[in-house]
Amino acid sequence: MNTKIQYRWISLVLCVLWVTGLSAAHCGSCPGDTKKACPADCKKACCAKPDAKKACPADCQKACCQAQTAPDFTLKDLAGNDVQLSKLKGKIVVLEWTNYDCPFVKAHYNDKTKTTRDLAKKYADKDVIWLTINSTHYATAETIRAWAEKHQLKHAVLIDSNGKVGKLYKAKTTPHLFVIDKTGKIAYQGAIDNAPRGKVPEGAEKVNYVDKALTELLEDKPVTVAKTKPYGCSVKYAKSKDG
């Protein structure tokens, strides 16, 4: 065999072996983050119950690695009881940021739609914990309680007047929702749906992202839409001392 051709074949084989070695080395690690390891078998983790008709995400490893652990917190509910997120591990938890003065929130709570209340009620008996959080600096326990009673809310409403938890989660709008899976990872974050104030974009079908995410999690499937841009009013956080 010609020496040059032989050299090229050897180089090619070495390259293949090198790339294969790199792939194996990174199989259990998160792209761009060497401190946090992905499950050894990302595909198995993403697709716990394989369904021949429904494919896993194209890049299962990336999907696994993108899951962020939900920061722990403790807030008081309207009865004055402490609610700590970490104590709810093993259940699916929905965090909903709200402000009773926001027109976008009102659109989901009016007598005609009742989107949020009905959605919380739909999953109440399916081991899903719904927590509504008000980080509005001027809201008080009394005004929040009056709003909750008006809408006959059965789930917990938490008070975050200093905005500490809202800022911890980087909640930007009301509404802004986070769905946390049973392992304590944030499986979805963003808007409740694609219909601000009840208006669906022209030519599109209405999609409730939170409803979809909860359905998929309860079926042990990966959440197909993990993040969307939240819409609504800005969260009215208390101004810092520095202004």
JSON list of C-alpha atoms in Angstrom, two decimals, residues 49-184:
[
{"chain": "A", "resi": 49, "resn": "LYS", "atom": "CA", "xyz": [-41.70, 4.59, 29.93]},
{"chain": "A", "resi": 50, "resn": "PRO", "atom": "CA", "xyz": [-40.73, 4.24, 26.26]},
{"chain": "A", "resi": 51, "resn": "ASP", "atom": "CA", "xyz": [-43.59, 4.54, 23.80]},
{"chain": "A", "resi": 52, "resn": "ALA", "atom": "CA", "xyz": [-42.86, 3.39, 20.28]},
{"chain": "A", "resi": 53, "resn": "LYS", "atom": "CA", "xyz": [-45.34, 5.90, 18.91]},
{"chain": "A", "resi": 54, "resn": "LYS", "atom": "CA", "xyz": [-43.82, 8.89, 20.71]},
{"chain": "A", "resi": 55, "resn": "ALA", "atom": "CA", "xyz": [-40.16, 9.66, 20.28]},
{"chain": "A", "resi": 56, "resn": "CYS", "atom": "CA", "xyz": [-37.92, 11.04, 23.01]},
{"chain": "A", "resi": 57, "resn": "PRO", "atom": "CA", "xyz": [-36.34, 14.47, 22.50]},
{"chain": "A", "resi": 58, "resn": "ALA", "atom": "CA", "xyz": [-33.66, 14.36, 19.81]},
{"chain": "A", "resi": 59, "resn": "ASP", "atom": "CA", "xyz": [-31.01, 15.26, 22.36]},
{"chain": "A", "resi": 60, "resn": "CYS", "atom": "CA", "xyz": [-32.07, 13.45, 25.50]},
{"chain": "A", "resi": 61, "resn": "GLN", "atom": "CA", "xyz": [-28.87, 14.29, 27.32]},
{"chain": "A", "resi": 62, "resn": "LYS", "atom": "CA", "xyz": [-29.41, 18.01, 26.74]},
{"chain": "A", "resi": 63, "resn": "ALA", "atom": "CA", "xyz": [-33.02, 17.73, 27.92]},
{"chain": "A", "resi": 64, "resn": "CYS", "atom": "CA", "xyz": [-31.91, 16.02, 31.13]},
{"chain": "A", "resi": 65, "resn": "CYS", "atom": "CA", "xyz": [-29.16, 18.50, 31.82]},
{"chain": "A", "resi": 66, "resn": "GLN", "atom": "CA", "xyz": [-31.33, 21.55, 31.31]},
{"chain": "A", "resi": 67, "resn": "ALA", "atom": "CA", "xyz": [-33.51, 20.61, 34.27]},
{"chain": "A", "resi": 68, "resn": "GLN", "atom": "CA", "xyz": [-32.79, 23.03, 37.10]},
{"chain": "A", "resi": 69, "resn": "THR", "atom": "CA", "xyz": [-33.32, 22.25, 40.77]},
{"chain": "A", "resi": 70, "resn": "ALA", "atom": "CA", "xyz": [-36.09, 24.42, 42.21]},
{"chain": "A", "resi": 71, "resn": "PRO", "atom": "CA", "xyz": [-34.71, 26.71, 44.95]},
{"chain": "A", "resi": 72, "resn": "ASP", "atom": "CA", "xyz": [-36.12, 25.88, 48.37]},
{"chain": "A", "resi": 73, "resn": "PHE", "atom": "CA", "xyz": [-38.16, 28.44, 50.28]},
{"chain": "A", "resi": 74, "resn": "THR", "atom": "CA", "xyz": [-40.58, 28.83, 53.14]},
{"chain": "A", "resi": 75, "resn": "LEU", "atom": "CA", "xyz": [-43.57, 31.20, 53.01]},
{"chain": "A", "resi": 76, "resn": "LYS", "atom": "CA", "xyz": [-46.66, 31.64, 55.14]},
{"chain": "A", "resi": 77, "resn": "ASP", "atom": "CA", "xyz": [-50.11, 30.88, 53.80]},
{"chain": "A", "resi": 78, "resn": "LEU", "atom": "CA", "xyz": [-53.23, 32.89, 54.61]},
{"chain": "A", "resi": 79, "resn": "ALA", "atom": "CA", "xyz": [-53.75, 30.90, 57.81]},
{"chain": "A", "resi": 80, "resn": "GLY", "atom": "CA", "xyz": [-50.28, 31.80, 59.03]},
{"chain": "A", "resi": 81, "resn": "ASN", "atom": "CA", "xyz": [-48.87, 28.31, 58.45]},
{"chain": "A", "resi": 82, "resn": "ASP", "atom": "CA", "xyz": [-45.38, 27.77, 57.04]},
{"chain": "A", "resi": 83, "resn": "VAL", "atom": "CA", "xyz": [-45.22, 26.12, 53.63]},
{"chain": "A", "resi": 84, "resn": "GLN", "atom": "CA", "xyz": [-41.76, 24.78, 52.74]},
{"chain": "A", "resi": 85, "resn": "LEU", "atom": "CA", "xyz": [-41.13, 23.62, 49.19]},
{"chain": "A", "resi": 86, "resn": "SER", "atom": "CA", "xyz": [-38.58, 20.92, 50.07]},
{"chain": "A", "resi": 87, "resn": "LYS", "atom": "CA", "xyz": [-41.15, 19.17, 52.26]},
{"chain": "A", "resi": 88, "resn": "LEU", "atom": "CA", "xyz": [-43.30, 18.67, 49.15]},
{"chain": "A", "resi": 89, "resn": "LYS", "atom": "CA", "xyz": [-40.66, 16.64, 47.32]},
{"chain": "A", "resi": 90, "resn": "GLY", "atom": "CA", "xyz": [-42.24, 13.55, 45.81]},
{"chain": "A", "resi": 91, "resn": "LYS", "atom": "CA", "xyz": [-45.19, 15.55, 44.54]},
{"chain": "A", "resi": 92, "resn": "ILE", "atom": "CA", "xyz": [-45.61, 17.73, 41.49]},
{"chain": "A", "resi": 93, "resn": "VAL", "atom": "CA", "xyz": [-45.78, 21.40, 42.51]},
{"chain": "A", "resi": 94, "resn": "VAL", "atom": "CA", "xyz": [-47.04, 24.39, 40.56]},
{"chain": "A", "resi": 95, "resn": "LEU", "atom": "CA", "xyz": [-45.89, 27.88, 41.56]},
{"chain": "A", "resi": 96, "resn": "GLU", "atom": "CA", "xyz": [-48.09, 30.66, 40.22]},
{"chain": "A", "resi": 97, "resn": "TRP", "atom": "CA", "xyz": [-47.07, 34.29, 40.64]},
{"chain": "A", "resi": 98, "resn": "THR", "atom": "CA", "xyz": [-50.07, 36.57, 40.80]},
{"chain": "A", "resi": 99, "resn": "ASN", "atom": "CA", "xyz": [-51.27, 40.11, 41.48]},
{"chain": "A", "resi": 100, "resn": "TYR", "atom": "CA", "xyz": [-55.00, 40.71, 41.94]},
{"chain": "A", "resi": 101, "resn": "ASP", "atom": "CA", "xyz": [-54.71, 44.18, 40.33]},
{"chain": "A", "resi": 102, "resn": "CYS", "atom": "CA", "xyz": [-53.15, 42.93, 37.10]},
{"chain": "A", "resi": 103, "resn": "PRO", "atom": "CA", "xyz": [-55.57, 42.78, 34.12]},
{"chain": "A", "resi": 104, "resn": "PHE", "atom": "CA", "xyz": [-53.77, 39.73, 32.75]},
{"chain": "A", "resi": 105, "resn": "VAL", "atom": "CA", "xyz": [-54.41, 37.92, 36.02]},
{"chain": "A", "resi": 106, "resn": "LYS", "atom": "CA", "xyz": [-58.02, 39.10, 36.12]},
{"chain": "A", "resi": 107, "resn": "ALA", "atom": "CA", "xyz": [-58.53, 37.61, 32.65]},
{"chain": "A", "resi": 108, "resn": "HIS", "atom": "CA", "xyz": [-57.72, 34.17, 34.08]},
{"chain": "A", "resi": 109, "resn": "TYR", "atom": "CA", "xyz": [-59.83, 34.63, 37.19]},
{"chain": "A", "resi": 110, "resn": "ASN", "atom": "CA", "xyz": [-62.99, 36.27, 35.89]},
{"chain": "A", "resi": 111, "resn": "ASP", "atom": "CA", "xyz": [-66.33, 34.50, 36.17]},
{"chain": "A", "resi": 112, "resn": "LYS", "atom": "CA", "xyz": [-66.31, 33.56, 32.49]},
{"chain": "A", "resi": 113, "resn": "THR", "atom": "CA", "xyz": [-62.91, 31.88, 32.15]},
{"chain": "A", "resi": 114, "resn": "LYS", "atom": "CA", "xyz": [-61.67, 30.87, 35.63]},
{"chain": "A", "resi": 115, "resn": "THR", "atom": "CA", "xyz": [-58.68, 29.37, 33.82]},
{"chain": "A", "resi": 116, "resn": "THR", "atom": "CA", "xyz": [-56.29, 29.21, 36.76]},
{"chain": "A", "resi": 117, "resn": "ARG", "atom": "CA", "xyz": [-58.75, 28.17, 39.44]},
{"chain": "A", "resi": 118, "resn": "ASP", "atom": "CA", "xyz": [-60.22, 25.42, 37.29]},
{"chain": "A", "resi": 119, "resn": "LEU", "atom": "CA", "xyz": [-56.77, 24.16, 36.32]},
{"chain": "A", "resi": 120, "resn": "ALA", "atom": "CA", "xyz": [-55.70, 23.94, 39.97]},
{"chain": "A", "resi": 121, "resn": "LYS", "atom": "CA", "xyz": [-58.96, 22.16, 40.76]},
{"chain": "A", "resi": 122, "resn": "LYS", "atom": "CA", "xyz": [-58.48, 19.72, 37.86]},
{"chain": "A", "resi": 123, "resn": "TYR", "atom": "CA", "xyz": [-55.24, 18.37, 39.32]},
{"chain": "A", "resi": 124, "resn": "ALA", "atom": "CA", "xyz": [-56.03, 18.71, 43.02]},
{"chain": "A", "resi": 125, "resn": "ASP", "atom": "CA", "xyz": [-56.80, 15.00, 43.39]},
{"chain": "A", "resi": 126, "resn": "LYS", "atom": "CA", "xyz": [-53.84, 13.89, 41.25]},
{"chain": "A", "resi": 127, "resn": "ASP", "atom": "CA", "xyz": [-51.09, 14.56, 43.78]},
{"chain": "A", "resi": 128, "resn": "VAL", "atom": "CA", "xyz": [-50.37, 18.01, 42.33]},
{"chain": "A", "resi": 129, "resn": "ILE", "atom": "CA", "xyz": [-49.83, 20.85, 44.80]},
{"chain": "A", "resi": 130, "resn": "TRP", "atom": "CA", "xyz": [-50.77, 24.30, 43.50]},
{"chain": "A", "resi": 131, "resn": "LEU", "atom": "CA", "xyz": [-49.20, 27.27, 45.28]},
{"chain": "A", "resi": 132, "resn": "THR", "atom": "CA", "xyz": [-50.23, 30.79, 44.34]},
{"chain": "A", "resi": 133, "resn": "ILE", "atom": "CA", "xyz": [-47.64, 33.37, 45.37]},
{"chain": "A", "resi": 134, "resn": "ASN", "atom": "CA", "xyz": [-48.21, 37.12, 45.68]},
{"chain": "A", "resi": 135, "resn": "SER", "atom": "CA", "xyz": [-44.96, 39.12, 45.69]},
{"chain": "A", "resi": 136, "resn": "THR", "atom": "CA", "xyz": [-46.71, 42.48, 45.29]},
{"chain": "A", "resi": 137, "resn": "HIS", "atom": "CA", "xyz": [-45.10, 44.86, 47.77]},
{"chain": "A", "resi": 138, "resn": "TYR", "atom": "CA", "xyz": [-48.35, 46.64, 48.70]},
{"chain": "A", "resi": 139, "resn": "ALA", "atom": "CA", "xyz": [-50.48, 43.51, 49.06]},
{"chain": "A", "resi": 140, "resn": "THR", "atom": "CA", "xyz": [-51.43, 42.56, 52.60]},
{"chain": "A", "resi": 141, "resn": "ALA", "atom": "CA", "xyz": [-52.70, 39.35, 54.15]},
{"chain": "A", "resi": 142, "resn": "GLU", "atom": "CA", "xyz": [-56.15, 40.94, 54.36]},
{"chain": "A", "resi": 143, "resn": "THR", "atom": "CA", "xyz": [-56.34, 42.05, 50.71]},
{"chain": "A", "resi": 144, "resn": "ILE", "atom": "CA", "xyz": [-54.93, 38.75, 49.45]},
{"chain": "A", "resi": 145, "resn": "ARG", "atom": "CA", "xyz": [-57.39, 36.81, 51.63]},
{"chain": "A", "resi": 146, "resn": "ALA", "atom": "CA", "xyz": [-60.32, 38.85, 50.32]},
{"chain": "A", "resi": 147, "resn": "TRP", "atom": "CA", "xyz": [-59.25, 38.10, 46.74]},
{"chain": "A", "resi": 148, "resn": "ALA", "atom": "CA", "xyz": [-58.84, 34.38, 47.46]},
{"chain": "A", "resi": 149, "resn": "GLU", "atom": "CA", "xyz": [-62.25, 34.19, 49.11]},
{"chain": "A", "resi": 150, "resn": "LYS", "atom": "CA", "xyz": [-63.86, 36.08, 46.25]},
{"chain": "A", "resi": 151, "resn": "HIS", "atom": "CA", "xyz": [-62.63, 33.44, 43.79]},
{"chain": "A", "resi": 152, "resn": "GLN", "atom": "CA", "xyz": [-63.27, 30.56, 46.20]},
{"chain": "A", "resi": 153, "resn": "LEU", "atom": "CA", "xyz": [-59.72, 29.27, 45.94]},
{"chain": "A", "resi": 154, "resn": "LYS", "atom": "CA", "xyz": [-59.18, 25.91, 47.63]},
{"chain": "A", "resi": 155, "resn": "HIS", "atom": "CA", "xyz": [-55.41, 25.72, 47.20]},
{"chain": "A", "resi": 156, "resn": "ALA", "atom": "CA", "xyz": [-52.74, 27.54, 49.24]},
{"chain": "A", "resi": 157, "resn": "VAL", "atom": "CA", "xyz": [-52.05, 31.22, 48.62]},
{"chain": "A", "resi": 158, "resn": "LEU", "atom": "CA", "xyz": [-48.66, 32.39, 49.90]},
{"chain": "A", "resi": 159, "resn": "ILE", "atom": "CA", "xyz": [-47.50, 35.85, 50.93]},
{"chain": "A", "resi": 160, "resn": "ASP", "atom": "CA", "xyz": [-44.15, 37.13, 49.65]},
{"chain": "A", "resi": 161, "resn": "SER", "atom": "CA", "xyz": [-44.48, 40.86, 50.28]},
{"chain": "A", "resi": 162, "resn": "ASN", "atom": "CA", "xyz": [-40.73, 41.46, 50.44]},
{"chain": "A", "resi": 163, "resn": "GLY", "atom": "CA", "xyz": [-40.34, 39.71, 47.08]},
{"chain": "A", "resi": 164, "resn": "LYS", "atom": "CA", "xyz": [-37.51, 37.50, 48.29]},
{"chain": "A", "resi": 165, "resn": "VAL", "atom": "CA", "xyz": [-38.89, 34.28, 46.81]},
{"chain": "A", "resi": 166, "resn": "GLY", "atom": "CA", "xyz": [-40.06, 35.97, 43.62]},
{"chain": "A", "resi": 167, "resn": "LYS", "atom": "CA", "xyz": [-36.56, 37.31, 43.01]},
{"chain": "A", "resi": 168, "resn": "LEU", "atom": "CA", "xyz": [-35.10, 33.92, 43.90]},
{"chain": "A", "resi": 169, "resn": "TYR", "atom": "CA", "xyz": [-37.08, 32.42, 41.03]},
{"chain": "A", "resi": 170, "resn": "LYS", "atom": "CA", "xyz": [-36.64, 35.49, 38.84]},
{"chain": "A", "resi": 171, "resn": "ALA", "atom": "CA", "xyz": [-40.40, 35.75, 38.44]},
{"chain": "A", "resi": 172, "resn": "LYS", "atom": "CA", "xyz": [-40.93, 38.55, 35.94]},
{"chain": "A", "resi": 173, "resn": "THR", "atom": "CA", "xyz": [-44.64, 38.83, 35.37]},
{"chain": "A", "resi": 174, "resn": "THR", "atom": "CA", "xyz": [-48.07, 38.12, 36.76]},
{"chain": "A", "resi": 175, "resn": "PRO", "atom": "CA", "xyz": [-48.92, 35.49, 35.84]},
{"chain": "A", "resi": 176, "resn": "HIS", "atom": "CA", "xyz": [-45.60, 33.61, 35.72]},
{"chain": "A", "resi": 177, "resn": "LEU", "atom": "CA", "xyz": [-45.70, 29.88, 36.38]},
{"chain": "A", "resi": 178, "resn": "PHE", "atom": "CA", "xyz": [-43.22, 27.17, 37.32]},
{"chain": "A", "resi": 179, "resn": "VAL", "atom": "CA", "xyz": [-43.96, 23.43, 37.31]},
{"chain": "A", "resi": 180, "resn": "ILE", "atom": "CA", "xyz": [-41.69, 21.38, 39.57]},
{"chain": "A", "resi": 181, "resn": "ASP", "atom": "CA", "xyz": [-41.50, 17.62, 39.09]},
{"chain": "A", "resi": 182, "resn": "LYS", "atom": "CA", "xyz": [-41.42, 14.96, 41.80]},
{"chain": "A", "resi": 183, "resn": "THR", "atom": "CA", "xyz": [-37.62, 15.05, 41.97]},
{"chain": "A", "resi": 184, "resn": "GLY", "atom": "CA", "xyz": [-37.59, 18.78, 42.73]}
]
